[in-house]
Each structure stands twice: as C-alpha cells, then as structure tokens.
Coordinates of C-alpha atoms in Angstrom, one line a residue:
X263 CA 195.6 -163.2 80.3
X264 CA 193.2 -162.0 78.4
X265 CA 194.8 -158.2 77.9
X266 CA 193.2 -155.2 77.7
X267 CA 191.2 -154.3 74.4
X268 CA 192.8 -150.7 75.4
X269 CA 196.2 -150.5 75.0
X270 CA 198.4 -147.1 76.5
X271 CA 198.8 -144.8 73.1
X272 CA 202.3 -145.0 75.5
X273 CA 202.2 -148.6 76.2
X274 CA 205.1 -149.7 78.9
X275 CA 207.5 -152.1 77.2
X276 CA 205.8 -155.5 79.4
X277 CA 202.0 -155.5 78.9
X278 CA 200.2 -155.4 82.2
X279 CA 199.3 -158.4 83.1
X280 CA 195.8 -157.9 84.5
X281 CA 193.8 -157.3 82.3
X282 CA 191.5 -153.9 82.7
X283 CA 187.8 -154.7 84.4
X284 CA 185.6 -153.7 82.5
X285 CA 186.9 -153.0 78.4
X286 CA 184.7 -150.5 76.4
X287 CA 183.8 -150.6 72.8
X288 CA 184.9 -146.5 72.8
X289 CA 187.7 -145.3 70.2
X290 CA 191.1 -145.0 71.8
X291 CA 191.1 -141.2 72.0
X292 CA 194.8 -139.8 70.7
X293 CA 197.0 -139.1 74.0
X294 CA 199.2 -135.7 73.5
X295 CA 203.2 -136.3 72.9
X296 CA 205.5 -135.6 76.3
X297 CA 203.1 -136.9 78.9
X298 CA 203.4 -139.2 82.0
X299 CA 201.2 -142.2 82.1
X300 CA 200.9 -142.4 85.9
X301 CA 198.5 -144.7 88.3
X302 CA 197.2 -141.4 89.7
X303 CA 196.3 -138.2 88.7
X304 CA 194.8 -137.5 92.1
X305 CA 197.1 -137.8 95.3
X306 CA 197.5 -136.6 99.2
X307 CA 198.9 -133.2 97.5
X308 CA 195.8 -131.5 96.8
X309 CA 191.9 -131.3 98.4
X310 CA 190.4 -133.6 99.0
X311 CA 186.9 -132.8 100.0
X312 CA 183.3 -135.5 100.5
X313 CA 179.9 -134.8 100.0
X314 CA 177.1 -136.7 100.4
X315 CA 177.6 -137.7 103.9
X316 CA 176.2 -136.6 106.5
X317 CA 179.5 -136.8 108.2
X318 CA 182.6 -138.6 107.2
X319 CA 186.1 -139.5 108.6
X320 CA 189.0 -140.0 107.7
X321 CA 188.5 -138.6 104.7
X322 CA 192.5 -137.9 103.4
X323 CA 192.1 -142.1 103.2
X324 CA 191.6 -142.2 99.6
X325 CA 194.1 -140.6 98.3
X326 CA 196.8 -141.7 101.1
X327 CA 198.2 -144.8 98.3
X328 CA 197.3 -147.4 101.8
X329 CA 194.9 -150.3 102.3
X330 CA 193.0 -147.0 105.4
X331 CA 189.4 -146.6 104.9
X332 CA 187.5 -143.2 104.2
X333 CA 183.4 -143.4 105.6
X334 CA 180.2 -142.1 105.9
X335 CA 177.3 -141.7 106.9
X336 CA 174.4 -141.3 104.6
X337 CA 172.0 -142.2 107.3
X338 CA 169.2 -140.7 105.6
X339 CA 170.3 -140.2 102.4
X340 CA 169.9 -143.3 99.7
X341 CA 169.3 -141.6 97.4
X342 CA 170.9 -138.1 97.0
X343 CA 175.4 -139.2 95.3
X344 CA 177.8 -138.9 97.6
X345 CA 181.6 -138.7 96.9
X346 CA 184.8 -136.0 97.0
X347 CA 186.3 -133.5 95.4
X348 CA 189.8 -133.6 93.9
X349 CA 191.9 -130.7 93.6
X350 CA 195.7 -130.6 93.5
X351 CA 197.6 -127.5 95.6
X352 CA 198.2 -126.0 91.9
X353 CA 196.2 -125.5 88.5
X354 CA 198.0 -129.9 86.7
X355 CA 197.0 -130.3 83.3
X356 CA 195.8 -134.1 83.1
X357 CA 193.3 -136.6 81.2
X358 CA 191.9 -138.8 83.1
X359 CA 192.1 -142.9 81.7
X360 CA 189.7 -144.7 84.1
X361 CA 188.4 -144.7 88.3
X362 CA 189.5 -147.1 90.6
X363 CA 188.3 -148.2 93.4
X364 CA 190.2 -150.4 97.1
X365 CA 187.0 -152.2 98.6
X366 CA 187.1 -151.8 102.5
X367 CA 187.4 -154.8 104.9
X368 CA 183.3 -154.2 105.8
X369 CA 181.2 -156.2 104.5
X370 CA 180.4 -155.6 100.7
X371 CA 176.8 -154.2 101.0
X372 CA 178.6 -150.7 102.3
X373 CA 181.1 -150.8 99.4
X374 CA 179.8 -148.1 96.0
X375 CA 178.1 -150.1 92.9
X376 CA 178.8 -147.3 90.3
X377 CA 180.2 -143.9 89.6
X378 CA 180.6 -140.9 87.6
X379 CA 183.4 -139.3 86.8
X380 CA 183.4 -135.5 86.3
X381 CA 186.3 -132.6 85.7
X382 CA 187.0 -128.8 85.5
X383 CA 189.9 -126.4 83.8
X384 CA 190.1 -124.3 87.3
X385 CA 187.5 -124.1 90.5
X386 CA 185.8 -121.6 89.0
X387 CA 185.1 -123.5 85.9
X388 CA 181.9 -125.7 85.7
X389 CA 182.7 -129.4 85.6
X390 CA 182.4 -131.7 82.7
X391 CA 181.2 -135.3 82.5
X392 CA 183.7 -138.0 81.4
X393 CA 181.6 -141.4 82.2
X394 CA 180.7 -143.0 84.1
X395 CA 179.7 -147.1 84.4
X396 CA 179.3 -150.0 86.9
X397 CA 181.6 -150.7 90.1
X398 CA 182.9 -155.2 89.3
X399 CA 184.6 -155.9 92.1
X400 CA 187.3 -158.4 91.3
X401 CA 188.7 -161.2 94.2
X402 CA 185.3 -162.4 94.6
X403 CA 184.5 -159.6 96.5
X404 CA 186.9 -160.9 99.1
X405 CA 187.4 -157.8 101.8
X406 CA 190.7 -155.7 102.2
X407 CA 192.7 -155.5 105.5
X408 CA 192.3 -151.6 106.6
X409 CA 195.7 -150.8 107.5
X410 CA 197.3 -147.0 106.6
X411 CA 201.0 -149.4 106.8
X412 CA 199.4 -151.2 103.6
X413 CA 200.1 -149.3 100.3
X414 CA 199.3 -150.4 97.6
X415 CA 201.4 -151.3 94.3
X416 CA 199.7 -149.7 91.0
X417 CA 201.0 -148.9 87.4
X418 CA 198.5 -146.9 84.8
X419 CA 197.8 -150.4 83.3
X420 CA 197.2 -152.7 86.0
X421 CA 195.4 -151.5 90.2
X422 CA 197.2 -153.8 92.7
X423 CA 196.2 -157.7 91.6
X424 CA 197.3 -158.7 95.9
X425 CA 194.0 -156.5 96.4
X426 CA 190.3 -156.1 95.8
X427 CA 189.5 -153.7 93.4
X428 CA 187.0 -152.6 90.6
X429 CA 188.2 -150.0 88.2
X430 CA 185.2 -148.0 85.0
X431 CA 188.2 -147.0 81.6
X432 CA 187.3 -144.3 79.0
X433 CA 189.4 -144.8 77.0
X434 CA 188.0 -142.1 74.7
X435 CA 188.1 -139.4 76.4
X436 CA 190.9 -137.0 75.8
X437 CA 190.2 -134.1 77.8
X438 CA 191.8 -131.8 79.4
X439 CA 191.1 -130.9 83.3
X440 CA 192.8 -129.8 86.9
X441 CA 190.1 -130.9 89.6
X442 CA 188.6 -133.8 89.0
X443 CA 184.3 -135.3 90.4
X444 CA 183.7 -139.2 92.0
X445 CA 180.0 -139.1 93.1
X446 CA 178.5 -142.7 93.7
X447 CA 175.7 -143.3 93.3
X448 CA 173.9 -145.9 96.1
X449 CA 175.5 -148.7 97.7
X450 CA 175.4 -152.8 97.0
X451 CA 172.1 -152.5 100.1
X452 CA 169.8 -150.1 98.9
X453 CA 169.4 -149.0 102.4
X454 CA 172.7 -149.3 103.9
X455 CA 173.3 -146.2 106.0
X456 CA 177.4 -146.5 105.4
X457 CA 179.3 -145.7 102.3
X458 CA 183.2 -146.7 102.8
X459 CA 185.9 -147.9 100.6
X460 CA 189.6 -147.9 100.6
X461 CA 191.1 -145.8 97.5
X462 CA 190.6 -143.5 94.7
X463 CA 193.2 -143.2 91.8
X464 CA 192.4 -141.8 88.7
X465 CA 194.8 -143.6 86.0
X466 CA 195.3 -141.4 83.2
X467 CA 198.6 -138.6 81.9
X468 CA 200.1 -135.7 83.7
X469 CA 201.0 -133.3 81.4
X470 CA 203.9 -130.8 80.6
X471 CA 204.2 -126.9 82.5
X472 CA 204.1 -124.4 79.6
X473 CA 208.2 -124.1 78.2
X474 CA 208.7 -120.9 79.9
X475 CA 207.4 -120.5 83.2
X476 CA 206.7 -116.5 84.5
X477 CA 209.8 -114.9 85.5
X478 CA 210.1 -114.7 89.3
X479 CA 210.5 -111.8 90.7
X480 CA 213.4 -111.8 92.5
X481 CA 214.7 -115.2 91.6
X482 CA 217.7 -116.5 94.2
X483 CA 219.5 -120.3 93.9
X484 CA 221.3 -119.4 96.6
X485 CA 220.0 -116.7 98.6
X486 CA 223.1 -114.3 100.2
X487 CA 223.0 -112.9 103.2
X488 CA 223.6 -109.5 102.1
X489 CA 220.7 -107.7 103.8
X490 CA 217.5 -106.9 101.6
X491 CA 217.1 -103.6 100.5
X492 CA 212.8 -103.8 101.8
X493 CA 213.3 -103.6 105.1
X494 CA 210.7 -106.3 107.3
X495 CA 208.0 -104.5 108.3
X496 CA 208.8 -104.1 112.0
X497 CA 212.3 -103.4 112.6
X498 CA 213.3 -103.7 115.9
X499 CA 217.0 -102.3 116.8
X500 CA 218.6 -106.1 118.6
X501 CA 221.9 -106.6 116.9
X502 CA 221.9 -108.8 114.5
X503 CA 223.0 -112.8 115.5
X504 CA 226.0 -114.7 112.9
X505 CA 224.5 -117.4 111.4
X506 CA 227.2 -120.0 111.3
X507 CA 228.0 -121.3 108.3
X508 CA 227.3 -123.9 104.8
X509 CA 223.3 -122.8 105.6
X510 CA 221.3 -122.2 103.1
X511 CA 218.6 -118.2 104.0
X512 CA 215.2 -119.7 102.7
X513 CA 212.1 -118.5 101.7
X514 CA 210.2 -120.9 105.3
X515 CA 211.5 -123.7 106.9
X516 CA 208.5 -124.7 107.2
X517 CA 206.0 -126.8 104.0
X518 CA 203.6 -129.2 103.6
X519 CA 206.1 -132.0 103.5
X520 CA 205.5 -132.3 108.0
X521 CA 202.9 -132.5 109.8
X522 CA 200.5 -128.3 110.9
X523 CA 198.7 -130.0 113.7
X524 CA 196.4 -127.0 115.1
X525 CA 195.2 -125.2 118.4
X526 CA 193.3 -122.7 120.2
X527 CA 189.8 -123.5 117.6
X528 CA 187.0 -124.9 117.6
X529 CA 186.8 -126.9 114.0
X530 CA 189.6 -125.3 111.4
X531 CA 189.4 -126.2 107.8
X532 CA 191.8 -126.2 105.4
X533 CA 194.2 -126.2 108.0
X534 CA 196.6 -127.2 105.1
X535 CA 196.7 -124.6 103.5
X536 CA 198.9 -123.1 105.8
X537 CA 202.7 -123.9 103.7
X538 CA 200.7 -125.1 100.3
X539 CA 202.5 -122.5 98.6
X540 CA 198.8 -120.4 97.6
X541 CA 196.6 -117.9 98.8
X542 CA 194.1 -120.7 99.7
X543 CA 193.0 -119.0 102.5
X544 CA 192.9 -121.5 106.2
X545 CA 189.5 -120.9 108.7
X546 CA 189.7 -121.2 112.3
X547 CA 186.0 -121.2 114.2
X548 CA 186.6 -119.1 117.3
X549 CA 183.4 -119.1 118.7
X550 CA 184.4 -118.3 122.0
X551 CA 187.5 -118.9 122.5
X552 CA 188.7 -115.0 121.9
X553 CA 190.8 -114.9 125.3
X554 CA 193.0 -118.2 123.8
X555 CA 195.3 -117.9 120.9
X556 CA 194.9 -120.1 118.1
X557 CA 196.8 -121.4 115.9
X558 CA 199.6 -123.8 114.6
X559 CA 202.4 -126.6 114.8
X560 CA 204.7 -127.4 112.0
X561 CA 207.4 -130.5 112.3
X562 CA 208.7 -131.9 109.4
X563 CA 209.0 -135.4 108.0
X564 CA 212.8 -136.1 110.5
X565 CA 214.7 -133.9 112.6
X566 CA 215.6 -131.2 110.3
X567 CA 218.4 -128.4 111.8
X568 CA 216.5 -124.4 111.6
X569 CA 216.9 -120.9 112.0
X570 CA 213.9 -119.3 112.2
X571 CA 215.0 -115.4 111.1
X572 CA 211.3 -113.9 110.9
X573 CA 207.5 -115.4 110.5
X574 CA 205.6 -113.9 107.5
X575 CA 201.7 -114.2 107.5
X576 CA 199.3 -113.4 104.4
X577 CA 196.4 -112.5 104.2
X578 CA 192.3 -114.0 103.6
X579 CA 190.1 -112.8 100.6
X580 CA 188.1 -112.0 103.7
X581 CA 187.1 -108.1 105.9
X582 CA 190.3 -106.9 108.2
X583 CA 188.3 -108.5 111.0
X584 CA 189.5 -111.9 110.7
X585 CA 194.0 -111.4 110.0
X586 CA 195.7 -111.6 112.9
X587 CA 197.1 -109.0 114.5
X588 CA 200.1 -110.1 116.4
X589 CA 202.4 -113.1 116.5
X590 CA 205.1 -115.4 118.4
X591 CA 207.0 -117.7 117.6
X592 CA 207.7 -120.6 120.0
X593 CA 211.0 -123.1 118.7
X594 CA 211.9 -127.0 119.6
X595 CA 214.4 -129.7 118.0
X596 CA 212.3 -131.9 119.2
X597 CA 208.9 -132.9 120.0
X598 CA 209.5 -134.5 123.1
X599 CA 211.7 -131.3 123.9
X600 CA 210.2 -128.1 125.9
X601 CA 208.4 -124.4 123.8
X602 CA 211.3 -121.9 123.5
X603 CA 210.4 -118.6 122.7
X604 CA 212.2 -116.8 119.9
X605 CA 209.6 -113.7 119.5
X606 CA 206.6 -111.9 118.4
X607 CA 205.6 -108.6 117.4
X608 CA 202.2 -106.6 115.3
X609 CA 201.5 -107.9 112.0
X610 CA 201.5 -104.9 110.5
X611 CA 200.1 -105.7 106.5
X612 CA 201.2 -103.7 103.1
X613 CA 198.5 -103.2 100.9
X614 CA 196.6 -100.4 102.4
X615 CA 195.3 -104.2 104.2
X616 CA 193.5 -105.0 101.0
X617 CA 192.6 -108.3 100.5
X618 CA 194.6 -110.9 98.1
X619 CA 192.4 -113.2 96.1
X620 CA 191.9 -117.0 97.6
X621 CA 192.9 -119.7 95.6
X622 CA 194.8 -122.6 95.3
X623 CA 196.1 -121.6 91.4
X624 CA 197.8 -118.0 92.6
X625 CA 201.3 -118.9 94.0
X626 CA 203.0 -117.4 96.3
X627 CA 206.6 -115.9 94.9
X628 CA 209.2 -115.1 97.8
X629 CA 212.4 -115.2 99.3
X630 CA 214.5 -115.1 102.3
X631 CA 214.7 -110.9 101.9
X632 CA 210.9 -110.8 100.9
X633 CA 207.8 -111.7 100.5
X634 CA 206.4 -112.0 97.1
X635 CA 204.9 -107.7 97.3
X636 CA 201.8 -108.8 94.1
X637 CA 200.2 -109.8 97.6
X638 CA 199.0 -107.9 100.7
X639 CA 201.3 -110.0 104.3
X640 CA 202.8 -108.6 107.3
X641 CA 206.2 -109.6 108.9
X642 CA 207.8 -109.9 112.1
X643 CA 211.5 -109.9 112.7
X644 CA 213.3 -111.5 114.8
X645 CA 218.0 -110.5 113.9
X646 CA 218.9 -111.6 117.5
X647 CA 218.1 -114.8 116.5
X648 CA 220.5 -118.1 116.2
X649 CA 218.8 -120.7 118.3
X650 CA 217.9 -124.2 116.0
X651 CA 215.2 -126.0 116.0
X652 CA 213.5 -128.3 113.7
X653 CA 209.9 -127.8 115.4
X654 CA 207.9 -124.3 114.9
X655 CA 204.9 -122.6 117.0
X656 CA 203.4 -120.3 115.5
X657 CA 200.8 -118.4 118.2
X658 CA 197.7 -115.7 117.6
X659 CA 196.8 -113.4 120.2
X660 CA 193.6 -111.9 118.7
X661 CA 191.8 -110.9 115.0
X662 CA 191.5 -107.7 114.7
X663 CA 187.9 -107.5 115.4
X664 CA 187.8 -108.3 118.7
X665 CA 184.3 -110.9 119.1
X666 CA 185.4 -111.6 115.4
X667 CA 184.1 -115.5 115.4
X668 CA 186.5 -116.0 112.8
X669 CA 190.0 -116.3 112.1
X670 CA 191.4 -116.3 109.0
X671 CA 194.8 -116.4 106.8
X672 CA 196.8 -117.2 103.2
X673 CA 199.8 -118.4 103.9
X674 CA 202.2 -118.5 106.6
X675 CA 206.0 -118.7 106.2
X676 CA 209.3 -119.0 108.8
X677 CA 211.8 -117.4 106.5
X678 CA 215.1 -118.6 108.1
X679 CA 218.5 -121.2 107.4
X680 CA 218.2 -124.3 106.7
X681 CA 221.9 -126.1 108.0
X682 CA 223.6 -129.3 106.7
X683 CA 224.1 -132.9 108.2
X684 CA 227.2 -133.1 109.8
X685 CA 229.5 -133.1 108.0
X686 CA 231.0 -136.5 108.1
X687 CA 228.8 -138.9 107.9
X688 CA 228.5 -142.5 109.9
X689 CA 231.0 -145.2 108.0
X690 CA 230.0 -147.9 106.4
X691 CA 229.2 -151.4 108.4
X692 CA 232.0 -152.6 105.2
X693 CA 233.6 -150.3 104.8
X694 CA 235.9 -151.5 101.2
X695 CA 239.2 -153.2 101.8
X696 CA 240.6 -152.4 98.3
X697 CA 241.6 -148.5 97.7
X698 CA 240.0 -145.9 95.9
X699 CA 240.6 -144.0 92.9
X700 CA 242.4 -141.0 94.0
X701 CA 239.4 -138.1 94.2
X702 CA 239.1 -135.3 92.3
X703 CA 236.7 -131.5 92.1
X704 CA 234.6 -133.7 89.6
X705 CA 235.0 -136.7 88.9
X706 CA 234.0 -138.9 86.4
X707 CA 232.6 -142.6 87.5
X708 CA 233.3 -144.8 86.7
X709 CA 237.3 -143.2 86.3
X710 CA 238.9 -143.9 83.0
X711 CA 242.1 -143.1 80.5
X712 CA 240.0 -143.2 77.5
X713 CA 238.8 -141.2 75.4
X714 CA 236.0 -139.6 75.0
X715 CA 233.6 -142.0 72.4
X716 CA 232.9 -141.3 69.1
X717 CA 229.0 -139.4 68.7
X718 CA 227.5 -141.4 65.9
X719 CA 226.1 -139.2 63.0
X720 CA 222.4 -140.4 63.1
X721 CA 222.6 -139.2 67.0
X722 CA 220.3 -136.6 68.4
X723 CA 221.8 -134.1 71.1
X724 CA 218.6 -134.1 74.1
X725 CA 219.3 -132.3 77.3
X726 CA 218.1 -135.7 78.7
X727 CA 216.7 -139.2 77.1
X728 CA 214.0 -140.5 80.4
X729 CA 211.3 -137.5 79.7
X730 CA 208.5 -138.5 78.3
X731 CA 208.5 -141.6 80.5
X732 CA 207.2 -144.5 82.7
X733 CA 209.1 -145.2 85.7
X734 CA 208.8 -148.0 88.5
X735 CA 210.1 -147.9 91.8
X736 CA 211.8 -150.6 94.0
X737 CA 213.1 -151.0 97.3
X738 CA 210.5 -148.1 98.7
X739 CA 207.6 -148.6 101.5
X740 CA 206.1 -146.5 99.6
X741 CA 206.4 -143.8 96.5
X742 CA 205.0 -140.3 96.5
X743 CA 205.1 -138.6 92.6
X744 CA 207.0 -141.6 90.8
X745 CA 206.4 -139.7 87.5
X746 CA 208.3 -136.2 89.6
X747 CA 211.5 -138.7 89.2
X748 CA 211.4 -137.7 85.3
X749 CA 209.3 -134.1 84.5
X750 CA 210.8 -131.4 83.9
X751 CA 211.0 -129.3 87.3
X752 CA 212.0 -129.2 90.8
X753 CA 208.1 -130.7 91.9
X754 CA 209.9 -133.3 94.6
X755 CA 209.4 -137.4 93.9
X756 CA 209.6 -138.8 96.8
X757 CA 211.3 -142.7 98.9
X758 CA 209.8 -144.0 102.5
X759 CA 211.9 -146.4 103.9
X760 CA 209.1 -147.1 106.6
X761 CA 209.5 -150.2 107.0
X762 CA 212.8 -151.5 106.2
X763 CA 215.4 -152.6 108.8
X764 CA 217.8 -150.3 110.7
X765 CA 221.2 -151.3 112.4
X766 CA 222.7 -148.9 115.2
X767 CA 219.7 -146.3 114.2
X768 CA 220.5 -146.3 110.3
X769 CA 218.3 -147.6 107.2
X770 CA 219.7 -150.0 105.5
X771 CA 218.5 -150.2 102.3
X772 CA 219.4 -149.2 98.6
X773 CA 215.7 -147.9 96.1
X774 CA 215.7 -148.4 92.8
X775 CA 214.0 -147.4 89.6
X776 CA 213.6 -148.7 85.9
X777 CA 213.2 -145.9 83.2
X778 CA 211.5 -146.8 80.0
X779 CA 211.3 -144.1 77.3
X780 CA 208.1 -143.1 75.9
X781 CA 210.7 -142.2 72.2
X782 CA 211.3 -146.2 72.4
X783 CA 214.6 -145.9 70.5
X784 CA 218.6 -147.0 71.7
X785 CA 220.1 -143.9 73.6
X786 CA 223.1 -143.3 75.3
X787 CA 223.9 -141.6 78.7
X788 CA 226.6 -139.2 78.8
X789 CA 226.0 -137.0 82.2
X790 CA 224.1 -137.8 85.1
X791 CA 222.5 -135.1 86.8
X792 CA 220.6 -134.7 90.1
X793 CA 218.8 -131.9 90.7
X794 CA 217.7 -130.9 94.6
X795 CA 214.6 -130.9 96.3
X796 CA 212.9 -128.4 98.5
X797 CA 214.4 -129.1 102.1
X798 CA 216.2 -132.9 103.7
X799 CA 220.0 -132.0 102.9
X800 CA 220.6 -135.7 104.2
X801 CA 217.9 -137.2 101.9
X802 CA 219.6 -136.9 99.0
X803 CA 221.0 -139.6 97.1
X804 CA 225.2 -139.5 97.9
X805 CA 226.3 -142.6 96.4
X806 CA 224.5 -144.0 93.1
X807 CA 225.2 -147.0 90.3
X808 CA 223.3 -146.4 86.7
X809 CA 222.1 -149.6 84.4
X810 CA 221.0 -149.7 81.3
X811 CA 219.2 -152.7 79.2
X812 CA 218.7 -153.2 75.3
X813 CA 215.8 -154.5 75.9
X814 CA 213.3 -155.6 78.3
X815 CA 214.7 -159.7 78.3
X816 CA 218.1 -158.5 78.6
X817 CA 220.8 -158.5 82.1
X818 CA 221.4 -154.5 83.8
X819 CA 225.1 -153.9 82.6
X820 CA 226.9 -150.4 84.3
X821 CA 227.0 -147.6 82.7
X822 CA 228.7 -145.7 86.2
X823 CA 228.7 -146.1 90.1
X824 CA 229.9 -144.5 93.0
X825 CA 229.8 -140.9 95.0
X826 CA 228.0 -137.6 93.8
X827 CA 231.0 -134.5 94.3
X828 CA 227.8 -133.2 96.5
X829 CA 228.4 -135.4 98.9
X830 CA 230.4 -133.6 101.8
X831 CA 229.1 -130.8 100.6
X832 CA 226.0 -128.8 102.0
X833 CA 224.1 -128.2 98.8
X834 CA 221.1 -125.0 97.8
X835 CA 217.4 -126.5 98.2
X836 CA 215.5 -126.1 94.7
X837 CA 211.9 -124.4 95.3
X838 CA 208.5 -127.2 94.4
X839 CA 207.1 -126.9 91.2
X840 CA 209.8 -124.3 89.0
X841 CA 210.2 -124.8 85.3
X842 CA 213.3 -126.5 84.8
X843 CA 215.4 -124.9 81.7
X844 CA 218.3 -127.6 80.1
X845 CA 220.4 -127.6 77.8
X846 CA 222.5 -131.1 76.2
X847 CA 225.7 -129.2 77.1
X848 CA 225.0 -128.2 80.6
X849 CA 222.0 -128.5 84.0
X850 CA 220.1 -125.5 84.2
X851 CA 222.3 -123.0 86.1
X852 CA 219.5 -121.0 87.6
X853 CA 218.0 -124.4 89.9
X854 CA 220.9 -126.4 92.4
X855 CA 221.9 -130.0 91.3
X856 CA 224.8 -131.8 90.4
X857 CA 225.9 -134.2 87.7
X858 CA 228.2 -137.1 86.7
X859 CA 229.7 -137.8 84.0
X860 CA 230.7 -140.8 81.1
X861 CA 232.3 -139.0 78.3
X862 CA 233.8 -142.8 77.1
X863 CA 230.5 -144.9 77.5
X864 CA 229.5 -145.5 74.2
X865 CA 227.4 -148.9 74.0
X866 CA 223.5 -147.1 73.7
X867 CA 220.7 -148.9 75.7
X868 CA 216.3 -149.0 75.8
X869 CA 215.4 -148.9 79.1
X870 CA 217.3 -147.4 82.2
X871 CA 218.0 -149.0 85.8
X872 CA 218.2 -145.8 88.6
X873 CA 219.5 -146.2 91.9
X874 CA 220.4 -145.0 94.3
X875 CA 221.9 -147.1 97.3
X876 CA 222.7 -144.2 99.7
X877 CA 221.7 -140.5 100.7
X878 CA 223.9 -138.2 102.8
X879 CA 222.0 -138.8 106.4
X880 CA 221.0 -142.7 106.1
X881 CA 218.0 -141.2 105.4
X882 CA 214.7 -142.7 105.9
X883 CA 213.6 -140.5 102.4
X884 CA 215.4 -140.5 99.8
X885 CA 213.9 -137.5 97.6
X886 CA 214.7 -135.8 94.2
X887 CA 213.3 -132.4 93.0
X888 CA 214.6 -133.9 89.2
X889 CA 216.4 -137.2 87.2
X890 CA 218.7 -136.0 84.0
X891 CA 220.4 -138.1 81.4
X892 CA 221.8 -136.0 79.1
X893 CA 223.5 -138.2 75.9
X894 CA 222.5 -139.1 72.1
X895 CA 219.1 -140.4 71.2
X896 CA 219.8 -142.5 68.1
X897 CA 217.0 -141.7 64.7

C-alpha cells in the first residue's frame, strides 16, 4: 500500500498498513522528546459538551471507543456549526496531529463533510485554530453498525480499517493544548435535520507531567488507623467500631470508574464531577421539588467490599443558599439487595463557608484522616459503622435556602476501608503436575543459581527501559488509556475482558501488551515493577510472563515468569495521576508497588511483551497504575 507522506517523529517498529486518507504538503513539525503517541488524546474520562444542536442523544458515545452513535438535531440550524468541546478531568498537555471521524449507521446524508479543530490550554484561555479539512470516508462510504459492544481498535498511525472513517492531518502542528473543540460546518445533504457519527479520535502526543509535582499536604501511602489530629466536623459519642485486619484506609471508596446515577432532580449537569477529584461542580435543578430528597447512587464496576466511615461534601462556587445542609448515607452489598441505613447528619462547612473556585483543573488532595484543608468542605462521621457494602446512596434532604431551585456542590468523598479479596483464590482448572521451586519471601523469576550477570561497559542504568514508547494491547475487549501503562504516573491502564469466555463464573483469559521503546536501542531488563491503581485489588496482576525480542521479525524469548510476591497479600492503593519518582536501584518508596528481579539475565532486546496470565480475583478487569522495567540501555 502507499505509505503516508507524513510519518511519525517517533515511528513504530512496524509501519502502518493504512495510509493517511488526507495527506498534505505541509512540513512535519518536530515533536518534543518524552511524549507518547496515542490513538486519541481525548477519552470518556473527560467532559464532552455538544454545541450547535437543538438537542442531542448519547453525547458520550463520541469518545466511548465503540460504534455507538452520537446524534445531533439540527432542524433549522443548517448554517450553524455543530460539534463538541472535549476537556480532560485535569489539565493534560497534548499535541493534536490528526482528527478521525467514524461514520454512523444511518444514510450518508447525515455524515459531516468537513471538520475544524481548535485548542486551548485551559477553560479560561481563548480558542486557537489548529486546522481544518474535508472528511473523505474510506470503504466507499459503507455504513458502520450501531453498537456499544463493537469496539474500535486503532493506533496513532491508523484508524480501524475494519470500519468506515475519515481523517484530516495537521502535520505541521506542534502547539500544546489541553482542551479541544471539534466543529462540523455541514452535513453531506445541506438541509438534513440530523448530524450523526460514531466516534471522534484526535491522534496525537501525550506529554509527560512536570518532573516534580507539588508536595501533598498529607501524603500517606498506607494510612494507619491512628486517629487524625483534626477531628471530624461532626463528632459523635458513638463508640468507634473495630475495623477488620488487612484493609486499606482510603480518602474515598467511590470514584469515577463506577456509575453515579442521580435522583431527585428535574435535570442534572456534570453528574460525573461529583467523583472526578476536582472542584468542577455538580448542579441539580430542584424547581418545585423542595421537599424531595436529591442525591446520587454510586456503584463500582464490580462488587467491591468496603466499609464507609465518613461522608465529605466540598462546596461549589455559587451562593451558600445552594449548599446541601444535611446528608444521609445508605449502603447495599449489590444492586439486587435492599438499601440499609448507615447514618446521617448536618453538614457544617469549614472556612466560614468560603466558596471554592470552580475548575476541573484544581485537584483535591485529601486523605482518609482529613479533607483538603485548602478548600471548603463539610464532613459527617460514622465511627460505629462496620457494615460491609459495595454500593452507596448519598442523599441530601434540603439546601441552606429552602426555596432555592438549585442544589450545587463540587465533590463527594466517602472515606473508608477497602477490604482485601478472599485470601485463597479458586484453584486453576488444570493444576501443574510438576512441583514448583520452594517459594521464598521475595523470589527471583525464574529462579536460577547463576550469579548476577556482568554489566556491559557501554550501558546506561535507567529506572525503566520502556518509557517513552508505544503500547499495543492484545486480548482485551476494550482497552482504556493504553499509554498510561508505562507513563511516569499512577494514572490507570485498564483492560476489559467483557467478551472473553467464562467458566464457573471466572474469566478465562490472558492479555498482553507489546511495548516498543522510543529510544530504539537494545536494552537489558533487570527488575519488573508493577504499581497499583486506585481501587480494585482483585484486578491486580499476580501471574506474569515477560518476553523480549531483538527486532520485529524475531521470535519472542522468555525473560521471566511466575507469581508476584503480592499474590496473597493485601496491597495498598495509589491515587490516580500522581507522579512516580523511581531510580534504577529502587521503585518509588512513596508509592505502592511490587517487583520481581532478573539478576542473572543479560540478553539485550529491542521490544518487550508483558503478559498478565491471571489477576488476583480472576476478574473481568485487569488494571495497573504503571509498569516499570528497570535495566540498562546499551549505547
């Protein structure tokens, strides 16, 4: 096939089979070192606000990674541009290099025919033009099926050639932005009242975070049960319940990975903002519903045993009359179980009710012991609660101003205990007949009597030989944030095995990722480190296989395999998105991680293949905060 006229500045080992649909004569801009080229710099973790439509359906479908379609009603708005503004949940420095639009299932007349891309560094900054172009769809304009179970498998270099899409390149762009505005000026049929498409991707580069993040006010990797020096805002005379051993105390047992269904309102805005970790606000329209409790039901994507000890509510930016003043917390063990009361109390806010700034770029730094004292919040404690639940209902009975037609707040946290999975996982279906090597407290995988291998003279010791680089995943029904698997933060990589086979209620699968370092030099692996993500212990990998190859045409060769030492242990969790500061000698001691070493290994490889053969709970999801492979890069 004809190659693209604008190759990546960090090219993959194997060139893309599919050429760019809209090549341009513009010169290719030099990209900065240290970034990761990804299939899309926007995703469903952020916001995706439509404009230019009378109404819309499934606005989230434009970034859900599937062929579920987005629908915009443009009746009598034929000359009004329509589209969406995409903003991450935090300021993420990125460079856009292309825009891809996947066709919907309806006739070709409802498809957009051109696209304009703009960027801005934050929500307060002005929009700046990146580029525009005509959308010329491949596959003879064949329609894509409308389905949220058909996932798009694309890369930076190419869209998914199994489906119909169009692409416009911006090879000369090297401007750094965080938010993006995608605008369509017209549909193929001018007087069409509908605009439809399945997905928008913005292939580009994720830039690394600043080298040294601001220090946490109260950093604690594994908070102890020692009571906080700062009492809760609503102390109680109830005795403190004894908590079970082995759990992890966290700042909140709910987060944005789960669902957050709202109730008691005529309409909601930014329901996701209640658990996004920022000061972006949630708004509920309560017109004529003054005596109707309003709130949200929080459910994780899997049953996660937890114990709630408090509720925290951070104030919004509007007047105090809109603040909730009373909260009730209920729990249930699963969606079929009845709700059970945990407790309730008045919300008495700190900082003399000062308002918090509204921003999805201002992050809350809290711990189990204390909310973020830089911002205004209220807290109700439930010290005597020791009941185990998975889902939670947070309900507000009234606002400070009884007649207020709006309820607003910035964030809800439920500080509590994440309980570990069962101590002994189900046995494998086909246990090995051969005995294993006697276990050690910190085994080397694979075990060997060989002494430590000599280090070449031209070797550079690094904390990871993998980053920066490209990540290609296999064995997943859906992959979320593939690049996060090797990026230098605890942002979460997720592999979803929804469509994989099950047996006796367990997911029977393995998943892999091929990592091609951008330095394109041979390296020697010495220490494999896995950093935990923020919640599901059952989603941690406990059985791995690490392989290497010297070039793209060579066979994979095993470096090591076996169990991580944390297999049968309760493991602390990392907050998402925190910078990791590690060295060749050691992982980041302020973060939660496990490692296996390869002291006798000395064979250099170019690419690496990491396979997770089992998670702790044979879970539907495989999740990880970061993979590091400490070693030597050969000069």
